[in-house]
PDB file of C-alpha atoms in Angstrom:
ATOM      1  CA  UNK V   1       0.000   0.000   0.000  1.00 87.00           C
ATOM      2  CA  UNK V   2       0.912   3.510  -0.880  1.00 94.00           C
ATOM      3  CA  UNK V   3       1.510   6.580   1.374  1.00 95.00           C
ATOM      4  CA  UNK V   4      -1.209   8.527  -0.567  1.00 95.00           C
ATOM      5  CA  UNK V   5      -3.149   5.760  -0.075  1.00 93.00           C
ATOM      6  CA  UNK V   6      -3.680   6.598   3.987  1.00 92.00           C
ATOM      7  CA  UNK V   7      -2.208  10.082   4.251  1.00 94.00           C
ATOM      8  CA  UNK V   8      -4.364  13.331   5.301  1.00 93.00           C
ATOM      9  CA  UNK V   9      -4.240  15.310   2.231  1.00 93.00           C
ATOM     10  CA  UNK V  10      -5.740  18.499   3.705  1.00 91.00           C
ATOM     11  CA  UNK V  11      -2.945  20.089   6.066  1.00 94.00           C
ATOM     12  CA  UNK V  12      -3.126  23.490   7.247  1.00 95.00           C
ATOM     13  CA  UNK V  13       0.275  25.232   7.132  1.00 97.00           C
ATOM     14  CA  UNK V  14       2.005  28.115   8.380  1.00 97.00           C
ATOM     15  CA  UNK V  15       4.284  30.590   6.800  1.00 98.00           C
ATOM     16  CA  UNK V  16       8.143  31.617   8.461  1.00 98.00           C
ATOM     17  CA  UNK V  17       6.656  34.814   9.785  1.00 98.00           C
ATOM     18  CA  UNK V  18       3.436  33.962  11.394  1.00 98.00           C
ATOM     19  CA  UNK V  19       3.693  33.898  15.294  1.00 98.00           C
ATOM     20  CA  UNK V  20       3.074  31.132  17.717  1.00 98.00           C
ATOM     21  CA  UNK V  21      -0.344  32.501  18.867  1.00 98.00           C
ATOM     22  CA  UNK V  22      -1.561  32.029  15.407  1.00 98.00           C
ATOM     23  CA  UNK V  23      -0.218  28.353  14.582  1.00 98.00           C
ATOM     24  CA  UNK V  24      -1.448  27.514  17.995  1.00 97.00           C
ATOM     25  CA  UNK V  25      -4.901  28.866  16.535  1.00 97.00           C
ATOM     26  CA  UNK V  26      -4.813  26.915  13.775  1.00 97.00           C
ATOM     27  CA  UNK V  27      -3.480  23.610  15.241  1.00 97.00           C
ATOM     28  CA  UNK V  28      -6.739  24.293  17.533  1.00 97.00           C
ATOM     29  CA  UNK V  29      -9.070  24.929  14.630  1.00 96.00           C
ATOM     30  CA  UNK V  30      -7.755  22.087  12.739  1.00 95.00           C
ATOM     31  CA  UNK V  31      -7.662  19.474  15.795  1.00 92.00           C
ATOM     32  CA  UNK V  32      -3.787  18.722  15.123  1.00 91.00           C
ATOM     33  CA  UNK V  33      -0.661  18.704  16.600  1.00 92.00           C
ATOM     34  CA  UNK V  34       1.307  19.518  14.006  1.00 95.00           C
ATOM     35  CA  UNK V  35       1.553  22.171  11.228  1.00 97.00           C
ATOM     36  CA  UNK V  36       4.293  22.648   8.443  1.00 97.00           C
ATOM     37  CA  UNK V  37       5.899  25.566   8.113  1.00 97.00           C
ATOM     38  CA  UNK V  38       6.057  26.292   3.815  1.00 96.00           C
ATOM     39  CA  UNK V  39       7.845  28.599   2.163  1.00 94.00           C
ATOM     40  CA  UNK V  40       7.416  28.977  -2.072  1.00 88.00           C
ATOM     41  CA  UNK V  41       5.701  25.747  -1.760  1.00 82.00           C
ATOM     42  CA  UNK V  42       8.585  23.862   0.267  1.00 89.00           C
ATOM     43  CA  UNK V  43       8.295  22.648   3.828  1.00 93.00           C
ATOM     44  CA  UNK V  44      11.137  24.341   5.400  1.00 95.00           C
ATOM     45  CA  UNK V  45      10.454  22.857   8.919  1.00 96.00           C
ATOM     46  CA  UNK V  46       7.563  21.634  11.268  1.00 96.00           C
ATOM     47  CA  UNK V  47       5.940  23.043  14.326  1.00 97.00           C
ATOM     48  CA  UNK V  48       4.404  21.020  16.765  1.00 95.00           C
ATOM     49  CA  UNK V  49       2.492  21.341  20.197  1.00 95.00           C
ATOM     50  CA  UNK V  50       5.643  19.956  22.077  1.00 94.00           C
ATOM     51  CA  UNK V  51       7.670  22.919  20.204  1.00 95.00           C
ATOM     52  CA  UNK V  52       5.624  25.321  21.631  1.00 97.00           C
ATOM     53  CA  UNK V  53       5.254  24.486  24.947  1.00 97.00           C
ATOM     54  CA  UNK V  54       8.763  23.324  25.585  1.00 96.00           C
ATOM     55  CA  UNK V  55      10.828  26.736  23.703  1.00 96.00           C
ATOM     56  CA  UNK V  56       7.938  29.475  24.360  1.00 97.00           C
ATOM     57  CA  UNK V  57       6.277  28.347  26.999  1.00 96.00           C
ATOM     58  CA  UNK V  58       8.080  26.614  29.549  1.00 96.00           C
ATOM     59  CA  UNK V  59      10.722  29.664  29.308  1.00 96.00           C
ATOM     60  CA  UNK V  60       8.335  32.561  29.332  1.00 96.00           C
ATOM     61  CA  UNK V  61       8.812  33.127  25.232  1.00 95.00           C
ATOM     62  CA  UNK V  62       6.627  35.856  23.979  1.00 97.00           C
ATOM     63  CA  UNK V  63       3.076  34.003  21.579  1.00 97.00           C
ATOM     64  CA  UNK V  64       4.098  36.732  19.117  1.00 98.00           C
ATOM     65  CA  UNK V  65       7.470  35.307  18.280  1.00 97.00           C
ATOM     66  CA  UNK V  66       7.345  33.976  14.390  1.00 98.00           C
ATOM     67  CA  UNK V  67       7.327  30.092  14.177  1.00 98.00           C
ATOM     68  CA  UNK V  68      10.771  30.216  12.500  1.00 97.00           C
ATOM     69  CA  UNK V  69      12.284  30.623  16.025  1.00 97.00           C
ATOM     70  CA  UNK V  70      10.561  27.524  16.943  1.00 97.00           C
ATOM     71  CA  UNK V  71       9.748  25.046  14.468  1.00 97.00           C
ATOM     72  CA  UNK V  72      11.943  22.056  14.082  1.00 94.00           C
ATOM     73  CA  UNK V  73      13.704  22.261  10.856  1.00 94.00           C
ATOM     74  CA  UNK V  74      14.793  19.201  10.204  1.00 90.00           C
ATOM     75  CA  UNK V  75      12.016  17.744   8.831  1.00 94.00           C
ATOM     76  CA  UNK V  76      11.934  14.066   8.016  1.00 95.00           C
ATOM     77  CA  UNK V  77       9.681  13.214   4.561  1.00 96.00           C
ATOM     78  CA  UNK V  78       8.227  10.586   2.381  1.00 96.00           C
ATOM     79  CA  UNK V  79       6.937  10.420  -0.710  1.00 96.00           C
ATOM     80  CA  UNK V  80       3.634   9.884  -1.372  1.00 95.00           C
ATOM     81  CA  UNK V  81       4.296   7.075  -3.456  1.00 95.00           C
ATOM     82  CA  UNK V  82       6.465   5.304  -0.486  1.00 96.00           C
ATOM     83  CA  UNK V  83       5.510   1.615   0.666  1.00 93.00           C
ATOM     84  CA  UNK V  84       3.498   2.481   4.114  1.00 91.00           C
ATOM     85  CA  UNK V  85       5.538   0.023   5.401  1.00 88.00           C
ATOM     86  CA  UNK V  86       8.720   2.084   5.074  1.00 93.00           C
ATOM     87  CA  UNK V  87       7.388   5.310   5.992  1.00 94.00           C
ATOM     88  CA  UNK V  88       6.747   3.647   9.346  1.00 89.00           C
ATOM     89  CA  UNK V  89      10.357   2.487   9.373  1.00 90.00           C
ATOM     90  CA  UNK V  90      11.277   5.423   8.744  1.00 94.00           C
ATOM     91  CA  UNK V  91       8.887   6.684  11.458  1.00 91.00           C
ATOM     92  CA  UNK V  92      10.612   4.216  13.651  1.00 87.00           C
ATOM     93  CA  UNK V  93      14.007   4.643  12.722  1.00 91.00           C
ATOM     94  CA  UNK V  94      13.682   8.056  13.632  1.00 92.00           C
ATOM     95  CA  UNK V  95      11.307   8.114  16.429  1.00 89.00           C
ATOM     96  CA  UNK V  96       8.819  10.596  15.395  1.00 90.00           C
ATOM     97  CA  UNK V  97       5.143  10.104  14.787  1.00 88.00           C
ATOM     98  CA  UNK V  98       4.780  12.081  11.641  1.00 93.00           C
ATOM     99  CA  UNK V  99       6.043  12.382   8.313  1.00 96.00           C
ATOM    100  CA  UNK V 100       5.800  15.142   5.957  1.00 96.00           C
ATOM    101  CA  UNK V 101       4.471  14.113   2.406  1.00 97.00           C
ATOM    102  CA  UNK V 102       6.161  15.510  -0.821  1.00 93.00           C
ATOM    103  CA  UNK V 103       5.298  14.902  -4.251  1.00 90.00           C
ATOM    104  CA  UNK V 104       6.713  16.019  -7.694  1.00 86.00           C
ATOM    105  CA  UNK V 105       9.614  18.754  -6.584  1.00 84.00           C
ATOM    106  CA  UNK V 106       9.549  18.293  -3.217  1.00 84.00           C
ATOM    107  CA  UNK V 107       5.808  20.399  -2.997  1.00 91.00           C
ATOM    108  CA  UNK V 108       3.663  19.135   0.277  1.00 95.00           C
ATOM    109  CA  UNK V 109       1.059  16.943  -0.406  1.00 95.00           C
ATOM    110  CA  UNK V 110       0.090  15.459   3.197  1.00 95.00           C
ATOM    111  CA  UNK V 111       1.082  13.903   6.299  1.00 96.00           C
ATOM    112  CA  UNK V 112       1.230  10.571   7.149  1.00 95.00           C
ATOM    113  CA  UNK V 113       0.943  10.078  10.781  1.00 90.00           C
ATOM    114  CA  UNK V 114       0.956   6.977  13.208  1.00 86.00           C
ATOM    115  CA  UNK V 115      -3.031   7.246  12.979  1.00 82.00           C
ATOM    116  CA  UNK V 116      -3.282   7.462   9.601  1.00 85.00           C
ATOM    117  CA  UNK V 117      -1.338   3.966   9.633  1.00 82.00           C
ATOM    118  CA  UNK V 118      -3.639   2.546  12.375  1.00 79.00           C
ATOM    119  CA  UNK V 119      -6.683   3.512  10.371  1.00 73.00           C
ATOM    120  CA  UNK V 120      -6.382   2.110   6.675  1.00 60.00           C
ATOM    121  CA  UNK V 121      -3.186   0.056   7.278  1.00 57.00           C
ATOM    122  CA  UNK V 122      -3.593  -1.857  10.672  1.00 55.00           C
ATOM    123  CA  UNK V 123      -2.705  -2.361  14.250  1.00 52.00           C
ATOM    124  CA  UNK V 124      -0.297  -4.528  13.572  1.00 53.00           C
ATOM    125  CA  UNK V 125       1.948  -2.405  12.000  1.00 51.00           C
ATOM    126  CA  UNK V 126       1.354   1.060  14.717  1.00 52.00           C
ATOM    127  CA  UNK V 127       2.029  -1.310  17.553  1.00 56.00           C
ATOM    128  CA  UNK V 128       5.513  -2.463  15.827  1.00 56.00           C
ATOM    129  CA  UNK V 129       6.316   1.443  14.822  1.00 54.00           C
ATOM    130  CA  UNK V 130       5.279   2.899  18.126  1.00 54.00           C
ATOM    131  CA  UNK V 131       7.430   0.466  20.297  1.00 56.00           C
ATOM    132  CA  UNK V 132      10.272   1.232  18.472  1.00 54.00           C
ATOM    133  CA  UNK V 133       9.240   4.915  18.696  1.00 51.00           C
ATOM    134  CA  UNK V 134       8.649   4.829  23.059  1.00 57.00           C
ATOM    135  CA  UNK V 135      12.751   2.907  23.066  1.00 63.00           C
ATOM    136  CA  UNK V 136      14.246   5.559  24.924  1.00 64.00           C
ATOM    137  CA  UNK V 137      17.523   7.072  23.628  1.00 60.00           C
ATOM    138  CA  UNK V 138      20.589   8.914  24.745  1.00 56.00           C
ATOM    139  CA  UNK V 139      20.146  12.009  22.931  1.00 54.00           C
ATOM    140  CA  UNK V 140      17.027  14.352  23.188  1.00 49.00           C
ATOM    141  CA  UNK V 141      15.161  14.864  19.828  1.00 49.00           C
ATOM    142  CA  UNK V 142      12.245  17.176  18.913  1.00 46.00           C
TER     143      UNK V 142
END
């Protein structure tokens, strides 16, 4: 089975400059954790819930700084046309429960996350991914 096969298609993004506040508006409206941050059609890094509480909240940060100061910018990707089975390798590989979606040139075309998987492609295969997700690890990643 394909990544575009079980990836959410509609994904709100967020551009360099818009501030926290706003992205944390939208990952409300939306009912996500997650929102890429595009620029000229390129995902240039990804903002998540545990971004903003851990660098604006937990030290006081201002809701008006732009996402850019926050986001995670190393952003790890699939293709859309990807074997769901290595996406969650990948997933795994990396611990992370999300993977950006690119088509032709690198453009965003979804994201693929651990639900998406448990949804079309089967518990089976989340329960694998996540436990290699949850192994802890010497080094703290975002």
């Amino acid at each position: 089975m394909k990544v575009a096969d079980v990836m959410t298609a509609q994904v709100a993004t967020a551009r360099p400059t818009d501030s926290v506040r706003k992205v944390a508006g939208v990952m409300a409206n939306v009912d996500s954790g997650a929102v890429p941050v595009v620029e000229e059609d390129r995902v240039i890094g990804l903002v998540t819930d545990r971004d903003i509480v851990l660098r604006v909240i937990a030290v006081g940060g201002n809701l008006d700084t732009p996402v850019s100061e926050v986001m995670t910018p190393d952003v790890q990707s699939c293709s859309e046309d990807d074997n769901v089975a290595d996406a969650a390798a990948q997933m795994a590989s990396h611990q992370i429960r999300r993977l950006v979606v690119t088509g032709e040139k690198g453009k965003l075309v979804g994201i693929l996350s651990l639900g998406d998987i448990a949804l079309d492609y089967g518990a089976k295969q989340v329960g694998k991914t996540l436990e290699e997700i949850s192994e802890p690890t010497s080094e703290v990643t975002h």
